[in-house]
């Protein structure tokens, strides 16, 4: 009998703990501060006349919070030739450099007065945070110079950007506010999978994160050409030579015919 009472007591004790843990009003930090993120398009088709596009990112955050958006691409290893002056006169390739763990795309979107937001611990956004995650070789290289020059190259291509004051907020309602931003997708973004990430910050702390996958895929003629190039390289090579020869003959005929008419 005593054994049954002890067993029953243990059961009631364990049941009480389980009920307490599942009571409403005990949410985790992630559920207290949900971060919603939506994209108008999650799949972008790269067709024959594709020249880049835009899409809208939007969501809802707490009224007193701010949000940062980042579009990032797959990590890759990049090899560069570092130029320098030889004999103080000629610019020539002086050395090689390798940047490991480098995102192919890095585009940041911020609201107004965002400098302090980027400094928030745990945000890990911006060029300073990006530099910390990239390994530059050799060790003797001027890493700050190489990183800065690489960023310039990628900015010229339009795949590295910092878009300040590009996130806009709407009126507060029920302790929340909505945000929106126009994301630019340049033509030099290759087909593949990219990540759009939203980070919410309030009073110097990260409240939460949300991610959406963005896919760029070939369509139409570009898809056919890519399939030929990778699936049938010999046939693709023959076709490329044939097209080049035919184009040359047509242009030559046109110029010859034009010259004979005068």
Coordinates of N, CA and C in Angstrom, one line a residue, residues 5-241:
X5 N 1.3 4.4 -2.8 CA 1.1 5.8 -2.5 C 2.4 6.5 -3.1
X6 N 3.6 6.0 -2.9 CA 4.8 6.6 -3.3 C 4.8 6.7 -4.8
X7 N 4.4 5.6 -5.5 CA 4.4 5.6 -7.0 C 3.4 6.6 -7.5
X8 N 2.2 6.7 -6.9 CA 1.2 7.7 -7.3 C 1.6 9.1 -7.0
X9 N 2.4 9.3 -5.9 CA 2.9 10.6 -5.6 C 3.9 11.1 -6.7
X10 N 4.8 10.2 -7.1 CA 5.8 10.5 -8.2 C 5.0 10.8 -9.5
X11 N 4.0 10.1 -9.8 CA 3.3 10.3 -11.0 C 2.6 11.7 -11.0
X12 N 2.0 12.1 -9.9 CA 1.3 13.4 -9.8 C 2.4 14.5 -9.9
X13 N 3.5 14.3 -9.3 CA 4.6 15.3 -9.3 C 5.1 15.5 -10.7
X14 N 5.4 14.4 -11.4 CA 5.9 14.5 -12.8 C 4.8 15.2 -13.7
X15 N 3.5 14.8 -13.5 CA 2.5 15.3 -14.3 C 2.3 16.8 -14.1
X16 N 2.5 17.3 -12.8 CA 2.4 18.7 -12.5 C 3.5 19.5 -13.2
X17 N 4.7 18.9 -13.3 CA 5.8 19.6 -14.0 C 5.5 19.7 -15.5
X18 N 5.0 18.7 -16.1 CA 4.7 18.7 -17.5 C 3.6 19.7 -17.8
X19 N 2.6 19.8 -16.9 CA 1.6 20.8 -17.1 C 2.1 22.2 -17.0
X20 N 3.0 22.4 -16.1 CA 3.6 23.8 -15.9 C 4.4 24.2 -17.1
X21 N 5.2 23.2 -17.7 CA 6.0 23.5 -18.9 C 5.2 23.8 -20.1
X22 N 4.0 23.3 -20.2 CA 3.2 23.5 -21.4 C 2.1 24.5 -21.2
X23 N 2.1 25.2 -20.0 CA 1.1 26.3 -19.8 C 1.3 27.4 -20.8
X24 N 0.2 28.0 -21.3 CA 0.4 29.2 -22.1 C 0.9 30.4 -21.2
X25 N 1.6 31.3 -21.9 CA 2.2 32.4 -21.2 C 3.7 32.1 -20.8
X26 N 4.2 30.9 -21.3 CA 5.6 30.6 -21.1 C 6.3 30.5 -22.4
X27 N 6.2 31.5 -23.4 CA 6.8 31.3 -24.7 C 8.2 31.4 -24.7
X28 N 8.9 30.9 -25.7 CA 10.3 31.0 -25.9 C 10.6 32.4 -26.4
X29 N 11.9 32.8 -26.5 CA 12.2 34.1 -27.0 C 11.8 34.2 -28.5
X30 N 12.0 33.1 -29.2 CA 11.6 33.1 -30.7 C 10.1 33.4 -30.9
X31 N 9.3 32.8 -30.0 CA 7.8 33.0 -30.2 C 7.4 34.3 -29.6
X32 N 8.1 34.9 -28.7 CA 7.7 36.2 -28.2 C 7.9 37.3 -29.3
X33 N 8.9 37.1 -30.1 CA 9.2 38.1 -31.1 C 9.3 37.5 -32.5
X34 N 8.1 37.1 -33.0 CA 8.1 36.5 -34.4 C 8.6 37.5 -35.4
X35 N 9.3 37.0 -36.4 CA 9.8 37.9 -37.5 C 9.2 37.3 -38.8
X36 N 8.3 38.0 -39.3 CA 7.7 37.5 -40.6 C 8.4 38.1 -41.8
X37 N 8.5 37.4 -42.8 CA 9.2 37.8 -44.0 C 8.5 37.2 -45.2
X38 N 8.1 38.0 -46.2 CA 7.5 37.5 -47.4 C 8.1 38.1 -48.6
X39 N 8.2 37.4 -49.7 CA 8.7 37.8 -51.0 C 7.6 37.8 -52.0
X40 N 7.5 38.8 -52.9 CA 6.5 38.7 -54.0 C 6.8 37.6 -54.9
X41 N 8.0 37.2 -55.1 CA 8.4 36.1 -56.0 C 9.6 35.3 -55.3
X42 N 9.4 34.0 -55.3 CA 10.5 33.2 -54.7 C 11.3 32.5 -55.8
X43 N 10.7 32.5 -57.0 CA 11.4 31.9 -58.2 C 11.4 32.9 -59.3
X44 N 12.6 33.2 -59.8 CA 12.8 34.2 -60.9 C 13.3 33.4 -62.2
X45 N 12.6 33.6 -63.3 CA 13.0 32.9 -64.5 C 14.0 33.8 -65.3
X46 N 15.1 33.2 -65.7 CA 16.1 33.9 -66.6 C 15.8 33.4 -68.0
X47 N 15.1 34.3 -68.8 CA 14.8 34.0 -70.2 C 15.8 34.7 -71.1
X48 N 15.4 34.6 -72.4 CA 16.4 35.1 -73.4 C 16.7 36.6 -73.2
X49 N 15.7 37.4 -73.0 CA 15.9 38.9 -72.9 C 15.9 39.4 -71.4
X50 N 16.2 38.5 -70.5 CA 16.3 38.9 -69.1 C 17.4 39.8 -68.9
X51 N 17.1 40.9 -68.2 CA 18.1 41.9 -67.9 C 18.0 42.4 -66.4
X52 N 17.8 41.4 -65.6 CA 17.6 41.8 -64.1 C 16.2 42.1 -63.8
X53 N 15.9 42.2 -62.6 CA 14.5 42.5 -62.2 C 14.5 43.0 -60.7
X54 N 13.3 43.2 -60.2 CA 13.2 43.6 -58.8 C 12.1 42.8 -58.2
X55 N 12.1 42.7 -56.9 CA 11.0 42.1 -56.2 C 10.8 42.7 -54.8
X56 N 9.6 42.6 -54.2 CA 9.3 43.2 -53.0 C 9.5 42.3 -51.8
X57 N 10.1 42.7 -50.8 CA 10.2 42.0 -49.5 C 9.4 42.8 -48.5
X58 N 8.7 42.1 -47.7 CA 7.8 42.7 -46.7 C 7.7 41.8 -45.5
X59 N 7.2 42.4 -44.4 CA 7.0 41.6 -43.2 C 6.4 42.5 -42.0
X60 N 6.3 41.9 -40.9 CA 5.8 42.6 -39.7 C 6.8 42.3 -38.5
X61 N 7.1 43.4 -37.8 CA 8.0 43.4 -36.6 C 7.3 44.2 -35.5
X62 N 7.9 44.0 -34.3 CA 7.4 44.8 -33.1 C 7.5 46.3 -33.4
X63 N 6.7 47.1 -32.8 CA 6.6 48.5 -33.1 C 7.9 49.3 -32.8
X64 N 8.6 48.9 -31.8 CA 9.8 49.6 -31.4 C 11.1 49.0 -32.0
X65 N 10.9 48.0 -32.9 CA 12.1 47.3 -33.4 C 12.5 47.9 -34.8
X66 N 13.6 47.5 -35.3 CA 14.1 47.8 -36.6 C 14.5 46.5 -37.3
X67 N 14.6 46.5 -38.6 CA 14.9 45.3 -39.4 C 16.0 45.6 -40.4
X68 N 16.8 44.6 -40.6 CA 17.8 44.6 -41.6 C 17.6 43.5 -42.6
X69 N 17.8 43.7 -43.9 CA 17.6 42.6 -44.9 C 19.0 42.3 -45.6
X70 N 19.2 41.1 -45.8 CA 20.4 40.7 -46.6 C 20.1 39.6 -47.6
X71 N 20.6 39.8 -48.8 CA 20.5 38.8 -49.9 C 21.9 38.3 -50.1
X72 N 22.1 37.0 -49.9 CA 23.4 36.4 -50.0 C 23.4 35.2 -50.9
X73 N 24.6 34.9 -51.6 CA 24.7 33.8 -52.5 C 25.6 32.7 -52.0
X74 N 25.7 31.7 -52.7 CA 26.6 30.5 -52.3 C 28.0 31.0 -52.1
X75 N 28.6 30.3 -51.1 CA 30.1 30.6 -50.8 C 30.9 30.0 -51.9
X76 N 32.0 30.6 -52.2 CA 33.0 30.1 -53.2 C 34.4 30.6 -52.9
X77 N 35.3 30.0 -53.5 CA 36.7 30.4 -53.3 C 37.1 31.2 -54.6
X78 N 37.7 32.3 -54.4 CA 38.0 33.2 -55.5 C 39.5 33.4 -55.6
X79 N 40.0 33.3 -56.8 CA 41.5 33.6 -57.1 C 41.7 34.9 -57.8
X80 N 42.6 35.7 -57.3 CA 42.8 37.0 -57.9 C 44.3 37.2 -58.2
X81 N 44.5 38.1 -59.2 CA 45.8 38.6 -59.5 C 46.0 40.0 -58.9
X82 N 47.0 40.1 -58.1 CA 47.2 41.4 -57.4 C 48.2 42.2 -58.3
X83 N 47.8 43.4 -58.7 CA 48.7 44.2 -59.6 C 49.4 45.2 -58.7
X84 N 50.6 45.6 -59.2 CA 51.4 46.6 -58.5 C 52.4 47.2 -59.5
X85 N 53.0 48.3 -59.1 CA 53.9 49.0 -60.0 C 55.3 48.3 -59.9
X86 N 55.9 48.0 -61.1 CA 57.2 47.5 -61.2 C 58.1 48.6 -61.7
X87 N 59.2 48.7 -60.9 CA 60.2 49.8 -61.2 C 59.5 51.2 -61.1
X88 N 58.4 51.2 -60.4 CA 57.8 52.5 -60.2 C 57.1 53.1 -61.4
X89 N 57.0 52.3 -62.5 CA 56.4 52.8 -63.7 C 55.3 51.9 -64.2
X90 N 55.6 50.6 -64.5 CA 54.6 49.7 -65.1 C 53.7 49.0 -64.1
X91 N 52.4 48.9 -64.4 CA 51.5 48.1 -63.6 C 51.5 46.7 -64.1
X92 N 51.8 45.8 -63.3 CA 51.9 44.4 -63.7 C 51.3 43.5 -62.6
X93 N 51.0 42.2 -62.9 CA 50.6 41.2 -61.9 C 51.8 40.9 -61.1
X94 N 51.7 41.2 -59.8 CA 52.9 40.9 -58.9 C 52.7 39.7 -58.0
X95 N 51.5 39.3 -57.7 CA 51.2 38.2 -56.9 C 49.8 37.6 -57.0
X96 N 49.6 36.4 -56.5 CA 48.3 35.8 -56.5 C 47.7 35.9 -55.1
X97 N 46.4 35.9 -55.0 CA 45.6 36.0 -53.8 C 44.4 35.1 -53.9
X98 N 44.1 34.5 -52.8 CA 42.9 33.6 -52.7 C 42.0 34.0 -51.6
X99 N 40.7 34.2 -51.9 CA 39.7 34.5 -50.9 C 38.7 33.3 -50.7
X100 N 38.8 32.7 -49.6 CA 38.0 31.5 -49.3 C 36.7 31.9 -48.6
X101 N 35.7 31.2 -48.8 CA 34.4 31.3 -48.1 C 33.8 32.7 -48.4
X102 N 33.8 33.0 -49.7 CA 33.3 34.3 -50.2 C 31.9 34.2 -50.8
X103 N 30.9 34.9 -50.3 CA 29.6 34.8 -51.0 C 29.6 35.4 -52.4
X104 N 29.0 34.8 -53.3 CA 28.9 35.3 -54.7 C 28.1 36.5 -54.8
X105 N 27.1 36.7 -53.9 CA 26.3 37.8 -53.8 C 26.1 38.3 -52.4
X106 N 26.2 39.6 -52.2 CA 26.1 40.2 -50.8 C 25.4 41.5 -50.9
X107 N 24.1 41.6 -50.7 CA 23.4 42.8 -50.8 C 22.6 43.1 -49.5
X108 N 22.9 44.3 -49.0 CA 22.3 44.7 -47.7 C 21.3 45.8 -47.8
X109 N 20.2 45.7 -47.1 CA 19.2 46.8 -47.2 C 18.9 47.2 -45.7
X110 N 19.0 48.5 -45.5 CA 18.8 49.0 -44.1 C 17.8 50.2 -44.1
X111 N 17.2 50.4 -42.9 CA 16.4 51.6 -42.7 C 17.2 52.8 -42.5
X112 N 16.6 53.9 -42.2 CA 17.4 55.1 -41.8 C 18.1 55.0 -40.5
X113 N 19.2 55.7 -40.4 CA 20.0 55.7 -39.1 C 20.3 54.2 -38.7
X114 N 21.0 53.5 -39.6 CA 21.2 52.1 -39.4 C 22.7 51.8 -39.0
X115 N 23.5 52.8 -38.8 CA 24.9 52.5 -38.4 C 25.0 51.8 -37.1
X116 N 24.2 52.2 -36.1 CA 24.2 51.5 -34.8 C 23.6 50.1 -34.9
X117 N 22.7 49.9 -35.8 CA 22.1 48.6 -35.9 C 23.1 47.6 -36.4
X118 N 23.9 48.0 -37.3 CA 25.0 47.0 -37.8 C 26.0 46.7 -36.8
X119 N 26.1 47.6 -35.8 CA 27.1 47.3 -34.7 C 26.5 46.4 -33.6
X120 N 25.3 46.1 -33.7 CA 24.6 45.3 -32.6 C 25.2 43.9 -32.6
X121 N 25.6 43.4 -31.4 CA 26.2 42.1 -31.3 C 25.2 41.0 -31.8
X122 N 25.7 40.1 -32.6 CA 24.8 39.1 -33.1 C 24.2 39.3 -34.5
X123 N 24.3 40.6 -35.0 CA 23.7 40.9 -36.2 C 24.5 40.3 -37.4
X124 N 25.8 40.5 -37.3 CA 26.7 39.9 -38.3 C 26.3 40.2 -39.7
X125 N 26.1 41.5 -40.0 CA 25.8 42.0 -41.3 C 26.7 43.2 -41.6
X126 N 26.9 43.5 -42.9 CA 27.7 44.6 -43.3 C 29.1 44.1 -43.8
X127 N 29.9 45.0 -44.4 CA 31.2 44.6 -44.9 C 32.2 44.2 -43.9
X128 N 32.1 44.8 -42.7 CA 33.0 44.5 -41.6 C 32.8 43.1 -41.1
X129 N 31.5 42.7 -41.0 CA 31.2 41.3 -40.6 C 31.6 40.3 -41.7
X130 N 31.4 40.8 -43.0 CA 31.7 39.9 -44.1 C 33.2 39.6 -44.1
X131 N 34.0 40.6 -43.9 CA 35.5 40.5 -43.9 C 36.0 39.5 -42.9
X132 N 35.3 39.4 -41.7 CA 35.7 38.5 -40.7 C 35.5 37.0 -41.1
X133 N 34.5 36.8 -42.0 CA 34.2 35.4 -42.4 C 35.0 34.9 -43.6
X134 N 35.8 35.8 -44.2 CA 36.6 35.4 -45.4 C 38.0 35.2 -45.0
X135 N 38.6 34.1 -45.5 CA 40.0 33.8 -45.3 C 40.8 34.2 -46.5
X136 N 41.8 35.1 -46.3 CA 42.6 35.5 -47.5 C 44.0 34.9 -47.4
X137 N 44.4 34.4 -48.5 CA 45.8 33.8 -48.5 C 46.5 34.4 -49.7
X138 N 47.9 34.5 -49.5 CA 48.7 34.0 -48.4 C 48.7 34.9 -47.2
X139 N 49.2 34.4 -46.1 CA 49.2 35.1 -44.9 C 50.0 36.5 -45.0
X140 N 50.9 36.5 -45.9 CA 51.7 37.8 -46.0 C 51.0 38.8 -46.8
X141 N 49.8 38.5 -47.4 CA 49.1 39.5 -48.2 C 48.6 40.6 -47.4
X142 N 48.4 41.8 -48.1 CA 47.8 42.9 -47.5 C 46.2 42.7 -47.5
X143 N 45.7 42.0 -46.5 CA 44.4 41.5 -46.5 C 43.3 42.6 -46.6
X144 N 43.6 43.7 -45.9 CA 42.6 44.8 -45.9 C 42.5 45.4 -47.3
X145 N 43.7 45.6 -48.0 CA 43.7 46.1 -49.3 C 43.0 45.2 -50.3
X146 N 43.3 43.9 -50.2 CA 42.7 42.9 -51.2 C 41.2 42.8 -51.0
X147 N 40.7 42.8 -49.7 CA 39.3 42.7 -49.5 C 38.6 44.0 -50.0
X148 N 39.2 45.1 -49.8 CA 38.6 46.4 -50.3 C 38.5 46.4 -51.8
X149 N 39.6 46.0 -52.5 CA 39.6 45.9 -53.9 C 38.6 44.9 -54.5
X150 N 38.5 43.8 -53.8 CA 37.5 42.8 -54.2 C 36.1 43.3 -54.1
X151 N 35.8 44.0 -53.0 CA 34.4 44.5 -52.8 C 34.1 45.6 -53.9
X152 N 35.1 46.4 -54.3 CA 34.9 47.3 -55.4 C 34.6 46.6 -56.7
X153 N 35.3 45.5 -57.0 CA 35.0 44.8 -58.2 C 33.5 44.2 -58.2
X154 N 33.1 43.7 -57.1 CA 31.8 43.1 -57.0 C 30.7 44.2 -57.0
X155 N 31.0 45.4 -56.4 CA 30.1 46.5 -56.5 C 29.9 47.0 -57.9
X156 N 31.0 47.0 -58.7 CA 30.9 47.4 -60.1 C 30.0 46.4 -60.8
X157 N 30.0 45.1 -60.5 CA 29.2 44.1 -61.1 C 27.8 44.2 -60.6
X158 N 27.5 44.9 -59.5 CA 26.2 45.1 -59.0 C 25.7 44.0 -58.1
X159 N 26.6 43.1 -57.7 CA 26.2 42.0 -56.8 C 26.6 42.1 -55.4
X160 N 27.4 43.2 -55.1 CA 27.7 43.6 -53.7 C 27.1 45.0 -53.6
X161 N 26.2 45.3 -52.6 CA 25.7 46.6 -52.4 C 25.3 46.8 -51.0
X162 N 25.3 48.0 -50.6 CA 24.7 48.4 -49.3 C 23.7 49.5 -49.6
X163 N 22.4 49.2 -49.5 CA 21.4 50.1 -49.8 C 20.8 50.8 -48.6
X164 N 21.3 51.9 -48.3 CA 20.9 52.7 -47.1 C 19.5 53.3 -47.3
X165 N 18.8 53.4 -46.2 CA 17.4 54.0 -46.1 C 16.5 53.4 -47.2
X166 N 16.7 52.1 -47.4 CA 15.9 51.4 -48.4 C 14.7 50.6 -47.8
X167 N 14.7 50.5 -46.5 CA 13.6 49.8 -45.8 C 12.6 50.8 -45.3
X168 N 11.3 50.7 -45.6 CA 10.3 51.7 -45.2 C 9.3 51.0 -44.2
X169 N 8.9 51.8 -43.2 CA 8.0 51.3 -42.2 C 6.6 52.0 -42.5
X170 N 5.6 51.3 -42.0 CA 4.2 51.8 -42.1 C 3.7 52.0 -40.7
X171 N 2.5 52.5 -40.6 CA 1.9 52.9 -39.3 C 1.9 51.7 -38.3
X172 N 2.0 52.0 -37.0 CA 2.0 51.0 -35.9 C 0.5 50.6 -35.7
X173 N 0.3 49.4 -35.5 CA -1.0 48.9 -35.2 C -0.9 47.6 -34.3
X174 N -1.6 47.7 -33.2 CA -1.6 46.6 -32.2 C -0.2 46.2 -31.8
X175 N 0.7 47.2 -31.6 CA 2.0 46.9 -31.1 C 3.0 46.4 -32.2
X176 N 2.5 46.5 -33.4 CA 3.4 46.0 -34.5 C 3.4 47.0 -35.7
X177 N 4.4 46.8 -36.5 CA 4.4 47.7 -37.7 C 4.9 46.8 -38.9
X178 N 4.5 47.2 -40.1 CA 5.0 46.5 -41.3 C 6.1 47.2 -41.9
X179 N 6.9 46.4 -42.6 CA 8.1 47.0 -43.4 C 8.0 46.5 -44.8
X180 N 8.7 47.2 -45.7 CA 8.8 46.8 -47.1 C 10.1 47.3 -47.7
X181 N 10.6 46.7 -48.7 CA 11.8 47.1 -49.4 C 11.8 46.5 -50.8
X182 N 12.3 47.2 -51.7 CA 12.4 46.7 -53.1 C 13.8 46.2 -53.3
X183 N 13.9 44.9 -53.5 CA 15.2 44.2 -53.7 C 15.6 44.2 -55.2
X184 N 16.8 44.6 -55.5 CA 17.2 44.6 -56.9 C 18.0 43.3 -57.2
X185 N 17.5 42.7 -58.3 CA 18.2 41.4 -58.7 C 18.9 41.7 -60.0
X186 N 20.2 41.9 -60.0 CA 21.0 42.3 -61.2 C 21.1 41.2 -62.2
X187 N 21.3 41.5 -63.4 CA 21.4 40.5 -64.5 C 22.7 39.6 -64.3
X188 N 23.6 40.0 -63.5 CA 24.8 39.2 -63.3 C 24.7 38.2 -62.2
X189 N 23.6 38.2 -61.5 CA 23.3 37.1 -60.6 C 23.0 35.8 -61.4
X190 N 23.8 34.8 -61.2 CA 23.7 33.6 -62.0 C 22.5 32.7 -61.5
X191 N 22.1 31.8 -62.3 CA 21.1 30.8 -61.9 C 21.6 30.1 -60.6
X192 N 20.7 29.9 -59.7 CA 21.1 29.2 -58.4 C 20.2 29.6 -57.3
X193 N 20.6 29.1 -56.1 CA 19.7 29.4 -54.9 C 20.4 30.5 -54.0
X194 N 19.6 31.4 -53.6 CA 20.1 32.5 -52.8 C 19.2 32.6 -51.5
X195 N 19.7 33.3 -50.5 CA 19.0 33.4 -49.3 C 18.7 34.9 -48.9
X196 N 17.4 35.1 -48.6 CA 17.0 36.5 -48.2 C 16.8 36.4 -46.7
X197 N 17.5 37.2 -45.9 CA 17.4 37.0 -44.4 C 17.0 38.4 -43.8
X198 N 16.1 38.3 -42.9 CA 15.6 39.5 -42.1 C 16.1 39.3 -40.6
X199 N 16.7 40.3 -40.1 CA 17.1 40.3 -38.7 C 16.5 41.5 -38.0
X200 N 15.8 41.2 -36.9 CA 15.1 42.3 -36.1 C 15.9 42.6 -34.9
X201 N 16.0 44.0 -34.7 CA 16.9 44.5 -33.6 C 16.0 45.5 -32.8
X202 N 16.2 45.4 -31.5 CA 15.5 46.4 -30.6 C 16.4 46.6 -29.4
X203 N 16.6 47.9 -29.1 CA 17.4 48.3 -27.9 C 18.7 47.5 -27.8
X204 N 19.4 47.4 -28.9 CA 20.7 46.8 -28.9 C 20.8 45.3 -28.9
X205 N 19.6 44.7 -29.1 CA 19.6 43.2 -29.0 C 18.9 42.6 -30.2
X206 N 19.3 41.5 -30.7 CA 18.7 40.8 -31.8 C 17.5 40.1 -31.3
X207 N 16.3 40.4 -31.8 CA 15.1 39.7 -31.4 C 14.8 38.4 -32.1
X208 N 15.1 38.4 -33.4 CA 14.9 37.2 -34.1 C 15.3 37.3 -35.6
X209 N 15.2 36.2 -36.3 CA 15.6 36.1 -37.7 C 14.6 35.3 -38.5
X210 N 14.5 35.6 -39.7 CA 13.7 34.9 -40.6 C 14.4 34.8 -42.0
X211 N 14.2 33.6 -42.7 CA 14.9 33.4 -43.9 C 13.9 33.0 -45.0
X212 N 14.1 33.4 -46.2 CA 13.3 32.9 -47.4 C 14.3 32.5 -48.5
X213 N 14.1 31.4 -49.1 CA 14.9 31.0 -50.3 C 14.5 31.7 -51.5
X214 N 15.4 32.2 -52.3 CA 15.2 32.8 -53.6 C 15.9 32.0 -54.7
X215 N 15.2 31.5 -55.7 CA 15.8 30.7 -56.7 C 15.7 31.4 -58.0
X216 N 16.9 31.5 -58.7 CA 17.0 32.0 -60.1 C 17.2 30.7 -61.0
X217 N 16.4 30.5 -62.0 CA 16.5 29.4 -62.8 C 16.4 29.8 -64.3
X218 N 17.1 29.1 -65.1 CA 17.1 29.3 -66.6 C 15.8 28.9 -67.2
X219 N 15.4 29.6 -68.2 CA 14.2 29.3 -68.9 C 14.3 29.6 -70.4
X220 N 13.6 28.8 -71.2 CA 13.6 29.1 -72.6 C 14.9 28.7 -73.3
X221 N 15.4 29.6 -74.2 CA 16.6 29.4 -74.9 C 17.9 29.3 -74.0
X222 N 18.0 30.1 -73.0 CA 19.2 29.9 -72.1 C 19.2 28.6 -71.4
X223 N 18.1 28.0 -71.1 CA 18.0 26.7 -70.5 C 18.5 25.6 -71.5
X224 N 18.0 25.8 -72.8 CA 18.4 24.8 -73.8 C 19.9 24.9 -74.1
X225 N 20.4 26.1 -74.2 CA 21.9 26.2 -74.4 C 22.7 25.6 -73.3
X226 N 22.3 25.9 -72.1 CA 23.0 25.3 -70.9 C 22.9 23.8 -70.9
X227 N 21.8 23.3 -71.3 CA 21.6 21.8 -71.3 C 22.5 21.2 -72.4
X228 N 22.7 21.9 -73.5 CA 23.6 21.4 -74.6 C 25.0 21.5 -74.1
X229 N 25.4 22.6 -73.5 CA 26.8 22.9 -73.1 C 27.3 21.8 -72.1
X230 N 26.4 21.5 -71.2 CA 26.8 20.6 -70.1 C 26.5 19.1 -70.4
X231 N 25.4 18.9 -71.2 CA 25.0 17.5 -71.5 C 25.6 17.0 -72.7
X232 N 25.8 17.8 -73.7 CA 26.4 17.4 -75.0 C 27.5 18.4 -75.4
X233 N 28.6 18.4 -74.8 CA 29.6 19.4 -75.0 C 30.2 19.3 -76.5
X234 N 30.3 18.1 -77.0 CA 30.8 18.0 -78.4 C 29.9 18.6 -79.4
X235 N 28.6 18.3 -79.3 CA 27.6 18.8 -80.2 C 27.5 20.3 -80.0
X236 N 27.6 20.8 -78.8 CA 27.5 22.2 -78.5 C 28.7 22.9 -79.2
X237 N 29.9 22.3 -79.1 CA 31.1 22.9 -79.7 C 30.9 23.0 -81.2
X238 N 30.4 22.0 -81.8 CA 30.2 22.0 -83.3 C 29.2 23.1 -83.7
X239 N 28.1 23.2 -82.9 CA 27.1 24.2 -83.2 C 27.7 25.6 -83.1
X240 N 28.5 25.8 -82.0 CA 29.1 27.1 -81.8 C 30.0 27.5 -83.0
X241 N 30.8 26.6 -83.5 CA 31.7 26.8 -84.6 C 30.8 27.1 -85.8

